[in-house]
Amino acid sequence: MSKTLFEKVWEAHVVDTIEDGPQILYIDKHLIHEVTSPQAFQELEKRNIPVFRPKEIVATADHNTPTVDQHLPVKDELSRKQLAQLSENCKKNNIKLYELGHKYNGIVHVIAPELGITQPGMTIVCGDSHTSTHGAFGSIAFGIGTSQVTQVFASQCLLLTKPKSMRIKVNGTLKNGVLPKDVILYIISELGTNVGTGYFCEYAGEVFENMSMEGRMTVCNMSIEMGARGGMIAPDQTTFEYVKGKKFAPKAKKWKSSLEYWKTLPSDKDAIFDKEFVFDAEDIDPMITFGTNPGMSIKVGQKIPDKKEASFEKSLKYMNFQKGEAMAGKPINYVFIGSCTNSRIEDFRVVARYVKGKQKAKNVTAWLVPGSRQVENQIEKEGLKDIFQMAGFELRQPGCSACLAMNDDKIPEDEYCVSTSNRNFEGRQGQGSRTILASPLVAAAAAIEGRIVDITKQLN
Amino acid sequence: MEKFITLNTRAIPLNIENVDTDQIIPARFLKSTSREGFGENLFRDWRYEKDGAEQSDFILNNKHYSGSVLIAGDNFGCGSSREHAAWALSDYGFKAIVSSFFADIFKGNALNNGLLPVQVSPDFLKTIMKLISEKPATLVRVNLDSQTISIENSKLKESFEIDTYKKTCMINGYDDIEFLLSKKDKIEHFENQRELLHVNG
């Protein structure tokens, strides 16, 4: 029978099926960080249960870490304690930790792919909803709660009901200046923030086939913003080339057999999906959000639509925007380029190319936060750091930073921040802050002008 | 996990759609390493002014409304996977959340903490939201055994879906860990088989 990519990977991991209930799914890699793991370790201790497969767990410190002076002790007491707790838990349980200062430290969804921990055909979980990122490699990857973190610690398995499958195809070629972030923002604006609830989503079509791994990660990362637990893209030559030679990638004979297996994973031609959507690349422009969920976005040159729903009006009130207004031209004081969505080297190259020889607007605070130490080093190696400095941008140290403002990187009340992150929820970047989601290119342009720019005009 | 017993309680109507987990518990309160005490900061930025004063127009601060059932607008719990959201709702005293749609991860987290997500039709939600907003003393009955939610002194009643396995867990107060541990042999067998196949690793 024909199978989808998702079904192939899922079925390869089913340990057992409970009659009239969920299935036991085996988890290959478990990624953990300081915020959603401490209570899980505590629960294990309370019940006197050992960690079952510590070698399959990888830990990093990313959510609450500072992005300046990382060589100094963390100032915030609660953050420091949480980080110390992670170190202690990892040490006690023989878990590999890339702690603050380690050469491989960084955002969990940036470091696992760049170290070759993420591979096609795997099941990967993490106590973080953006775990969907790893689906870019053709793996089943999804966010879990802390109770489930405990379950994976205890048994390397989860009890799950198999999600339904959907496919989103985007055919054609993207226009100049339209980035992967625009593609996913466009999809969510068209389909809504809960179209994917209960589903795993496969992205297919020429647009994704021609996309880099970094771009695919950006797209899969935001699957959760349309409600889908995970997103997936069939592994292909681009995937294999990215994984090959990475620190934890299979080597020699093992590489050959892995490759052989990975090549069998793409969905069969006549595989059936529970639902399917098709879009045309020609219809996608650089996007920008105007509201308080990632589905509320428009083409950057468009005007805010007129809707009468209470939740829509509540959103606009929070943002202090009016229906019918153009987004282009709106003044902004903050720009944040980073997060597990857009903090990979390719994102910084886009920014550097645009800002080279330009100066940021005086009123703008522009933060660039690399996803990992490796990305940070690469930025320096490629000479991008100098470009950013000349343009007046502040290159900070890696971490989740202002995406969720758990550390000191907060946007002040009532201020607008054009952000390359994934969520524009009320107060997400700091109490009372207002987030405008966009691609690294649109964000860079906003930093230069001090207002939102209809980049399409510059591109044409 | 606590056993879920039939509720017969007043309810609090939170007539807001797309309540995300950042609103349920903002990220700055996630630095605790224990499960306790999150109720204090439930809906923090809607409940309190910046200076800590209560926002008088927020429903949890309205003395007319009380009870252990939260009636919430469509698409409740979207966003982050933080289980702290479920802990905060439980810690505050909620035993069940009623909505016409729940986000996946939140739903799972709630079930793993004895907090029952009750998914009803949009029409039913609209009706009870209005009714309870107007008559705060209305009693809501949530019966997990019969999978029904009903309103006292009315014909309003609807059934809701729940996975049979999860229902058994909720009623008996079981969690998944013990169950998974009881399957260790099968899990190890699975690992050995895969080792032979040379798949992944």
Short mmCIF file of C-alpha atoms in Angstrom, two decimals, chain A residues 11-16 18 20-22 24 26 28-29 34-36 38-40 42-44 47 49-50 52-53 64 76 78-79 81-82 85 119-123 126-129 143-148 150-152 154-159 161 193-194 196-199 224-225 227-229 250 254 257-258 261-262 292-293 309 311 314 404-407 410 413 423 425-428 430-432, chain B residues 1 15-23 26-36 38 44-46 48-52 55 57-58 74-84 86-87 100-114 119 162-166 168-169 173-192 194-195 197-201:
data_model
loop_
_atom_site.label_atom_id
_atom_site.label_comp_id
_atom_site.label_asym_id
_atom_site.label_seq_id
_atom_site.Cartn_x
_atom_site.Cartn_y
_atom_site.Cartn_z
CA GLU A 11 5.33 2.90 11.57
CA ALA A 12 9.05 2.29 11.91
CA HIS A 13 8.79 3.49 15.52
CA VAL A 14 5.64 1.81 16.84
CA VAL A 15 6.59 -0.47 19.73
CA ASP A 16 3.06 -1.56 20.54
CA ILE A 18 -3.05 -0.52 22.83
CA ASP A 20 -8.89 1.09 21.62
CA GLY A 21 -6.18 3.47 22.72
CA PRO A 22 -2.89 5.10 21.83
CA ILE A 24 3.67 3.37 22.07
CA TYR A 26 9.82 4.93 20.26
CA ASP A 28 15.24 8.31 18.84
CA LYS A 29 16.45 11.67 20.12
CA GLU A 34 16.66 24.38 31.27
CA VAL A 35 13.01 25.49 31.37
CA THR A 36 10.88 22.41 30.73
CA PRO A 38 13.67 20.38 35.89
CA GLN A 39 10.23 19.22 36.98
CA ALA A 40 10.68 16.05 34.91
CA GLN A 42 12.31 15.91 39.95
CA GLU A 43 9.47 13.52 39.19
CA LEU A 44 11.91 10.73 38.29
CA ARG A 47 9.61 7.90 42.03
CA ILE A 49 13.14 5.88 38.28
CA PRO A 50 16.47 6.01 36.41
CA PHE A 52 16.48 4.82 30.61
CA ARG A 53 18.66 5.90 27.65
CA ASN A 64 16.87 32.15 29.76
CA ASP A 76 19.46 36.97 37.26
CA LEU A 78 16.33 32.54 39.15
CA SER A 79 17.87 32.01 35.72
CA LYS A 81 19.54 28.59 39.54
CA GLN A 82 17.62 27.07 36.65
CA GLN A 85 19.86 22.79 38.05
CA GLN A 119 18.72 12.99 10.80
CA PRO A 120 16.07 11.83 8.34
CA GLY A 121 13.65 9.15 9.49
CA MET A 122 14.12 9.81 13.18
CA THR A 123 11.62 10.56 15.89
CA CYS A 126 11.77 18.27 23.02
CA GLY A 127 9.85 20.17 25.64
CA ASP A 128 9.43 23.02 23.22
CA SER A 129 6.73 23.51 20.60
CA GLY A 143 7.05 19.52 21.05
CA ILE A 144 5.98 17.83 24.27
CA GLY A 145 4.98 18.87 27.77
CA THR A 146 7.00 18.17 30.88
CA SER A 147 4.98 15.06 31.82
CA GLN A 148 5.95 13.63 28.46
CA THR A 150 9.38 12.50 32.15
CA GLN A 151 7.92 9.63 30.14
CA VAL A 152 10.70 9.75 27.58
CA ALA A 154 11.77 6.83 31.92
CA SER A 155 11.09 4.73 28.84
CA GLN A 156 12.41 6.42 25.67
CA CYS A 157 8.78 6.18 24.51
CA LEU A 158 5.55 8.15 24.39
CA LEU A 159 1.92 7.12 24.34
CA THR A 161 -2.62 8.67 19.10
CA THR A 193 -3.90 29.19 13.11
CA ASN A 194 -5.72 25.94 13.80
CA GLY A 196 -3.25 21.85 11.41
CA THR A 197 -4.52 20.86 14.84
CA GLY A 198 -4.51 17.07 15.02
CA TYR A 199 -2.34 16.80 11.90
CA ILE A 224 2.93 24.73 15.18
CA GLU A 225 1.68 28.27 14.49
CA GLY A 227 -1.74 24.19 14.99
CA ALA A 228 0.14 21.27 13.43
CA ARG A 229 2.21 19.30 15.90
CA PRO A 250 26.69 8.46 10.36
CA LYS A 254 26.87 3.40 8.35
CA SER A 257 23.21 2.14 4.77
CA SER A 258 21.54 5.21 6.29
CA TYR A 261 17.19 3.88 4.00
CA TRP A 262 16.59 7.64 3.86
CA THR A 292 -1.47 39.21 17.84
CA ASN A 293 -1.32 35.79 16.25
CA GLU A 309 -14.87 39.70 14.85
CA SER A 311 -10.93 38.77 18.65
CA LYS A 314 -9.10 43.05 20.41
CA LEU A 404 10.19 35.06 24.41
CA ALA A 405 11.97 37.59 26.62
CA MET A 406 12.81 35.21 29.45
CA ASN A 407 16.18 36.85 29.81
CA LYS A 410 12.86 42.64 26.51
CA GLU A 413 5.85 48.50 26.86
CA ARG A 423 5.02 34.49 17.77
CA PHE A 425 1.24 37.07 21.00
CA GLU A 426 0.42 39.88 23.43
CA GLY A 427 3.43 40.61 25.62
CA ARG A 428 5.49 37.83 24.06
CA GLY A 430 8.07 41.78 27.11
CA GLN A 431 5.06 43.07 29.01
CA GLY A 432 3.02 45.38 26.80
CA MET B 1 -2.36 12.38 39.53
CA ASN B 15 -15.09 35.04 26.49
CA ILE B 16 -11.82 35.37 24.57
CA GLU B 17 -10.74 33.36 21.54
CA ASN B 18 -7.25 32.05 20.78
CA VAL B 19 -6.07 32.22 24.39
CA ASP B 20 -2.41 31.30 23.98
CA THR B 21 -0.13 29.79 26.58
CA ASP B 22 1.83 33.05 26.83
CA GLN B 23 -1.35 34.64 28.21
CA PRO B 26 3.88 34.51 30.61
CA ALA B 27 7.44 33.26 29.95
CA ARG B 28 8.99 35.39 32.67
CA PHE B 29 7.32 33.15 35.27
CA LEU B 30 8.82 29.95 33.91
CA LYS B 31 12.02 30.13 35.91
CA SER B 32 10.79 27.99 38.76
CA THR B 33 12.15 24.47 39.01
CA SER B 34 9.09 23.08 40.82
CA ARG B 35 5.50 22.51 39.72
CA GLU B 36 3.87 24.51 42.47
CA PHE B 38 1.93 28.92 39.13
CA ARG B 44 -0.95 37.52 34.90
CA ASP B 45 -0.98 40.36 32.38
CA TRP B 46 -4.76 40.30 32.01
CA TYR B 48 -3.01 42.60 37.04
CA GLU B 49 -1.85 46.07 36.10
CA LYS B 50 1.88 46.58 35.78
CA ASP B 51 1.99 47.93 39.35
CA GLY B 52 0.31 44.77 40.67
CA GLN B 55 -7.52 44.78 36.51
CA ASP B 57 -12.61 44.33 34.25
CA PHE B 58 -10.91 40.94 34.00
CA ASP B 74 -12.39 28.90 20.59
CA ASN B 75 -8.83 27.58 20.11
CA PHE B 76 -7.76 27.54 23.74
CA GLY B 77 -4.13 26.83 24.65
CA CYS B 78 -2.41 27.52 21.36
CA GLY B 79 1.29 28.34 21.29
CA SER B 80 4.07 27.02 23.46
CA SER B 81 4.35 23.50 24.88
CA ARG B 82 4.87 24.80 28.42
CA GLU B 83 3.05 22.46 30.80
CA HIS B 84 3.25 25.37 33.24
CA ALA B 86 -1.83 23.40 32.75
CA TRP B 87 -0.13 23.63 36.16
CA SER B 100 -15.02 24.56 21.18
CA PHE B 101 -11.42 23.84 20.22
CA PHE B 102 -8.17 23.02 22.03
CA ALA B 103 -4.60 23.15 20.78
CA ASP B 104 -2.96 19.69 20.71
CA ILE B 105 -0.08 20.09 23.09
CA PHE B 106 -2.13 21.92 25.68
CA LYS B 107 -4.81 19.24 25.54
CA GLY B 108 -2.25 16.51 26.19
CA ASN B 109 -0.64 18.47 29.01
CA ALA B 110 -4.02 19.08 30.65
CA LEU B 111 -4.92 15.37 30.50
CA ASN B 112 -1.56 14.47 32.01
CA ASN B 113 -2.39 16.68 34.99
CA GLY B 114 -5.96 15.63 35.73
CA GLN B 119 -14.62 20.10 23.76
CA ILE B 162 -12.20 11.52 25.08
CA ASP B 163 -9.77 8.74 24.25
CA THR B 164 -10.82 5.60 26.16
CA TYR B 165 -7.35 5.06 27.55
CA LYS B 166 -7.08 8.65 28.78
CA THR B 168 -9.51 5.41 32.35
CA CYS B 169 -6.37 7.25 33.45
CA GLY B 173 -5.72 8.88 38.65
CA TYR B 174 -3.17 6.85 36.64
CA ASP B 175 -0.46 8.46 34.59
CA ASP B 176 1.42 7.18 31.56
CA ILE B 177 4.75 6.59 33.26
CA GLU B 178 3.79 3.47 35.17
CA PHE B 179 2.13 2.11 32.07
CA LEU B 180 5.21 2.69 29.93
CA LEU B 181 7.47 1.17 32.57
CA SER B 182 5.31 -1.94 32.51
CA LYS B 183 6.13 -2.25 28.80
CA LYS B 184 9.92 -2.23 29.28
CA ASP B 185 10.34 -5.72 27.83
CA LYS B 186 8.57 -4.75 24.66
CA ILE B 187 10.58 -1.56 24.38
CA GLU B 188 13.87 -3.41 24.79
CA HIS B 189 12.77 -6.02 22.31
CA PHE B 190 11.98 -3.22 19.84
CA GLU B 191 15.45 -1.74 20.36
CA ASN B 192 17.12 -5.08 19.75
CA ARG B 194 16.14 -2.33 15.25
CA GLU B 195 19.74 -2.92 16.10
CA LEU B 197 17.99 -3.97 11.04
CA HIS B 198 20.64 -1.25 11.23
CA VAL B 199 18.00 1.38 10.90
CA ASN B 200 19.03 4.76 12.27
CA GLY B 201 20.99 5.09 15.47
#
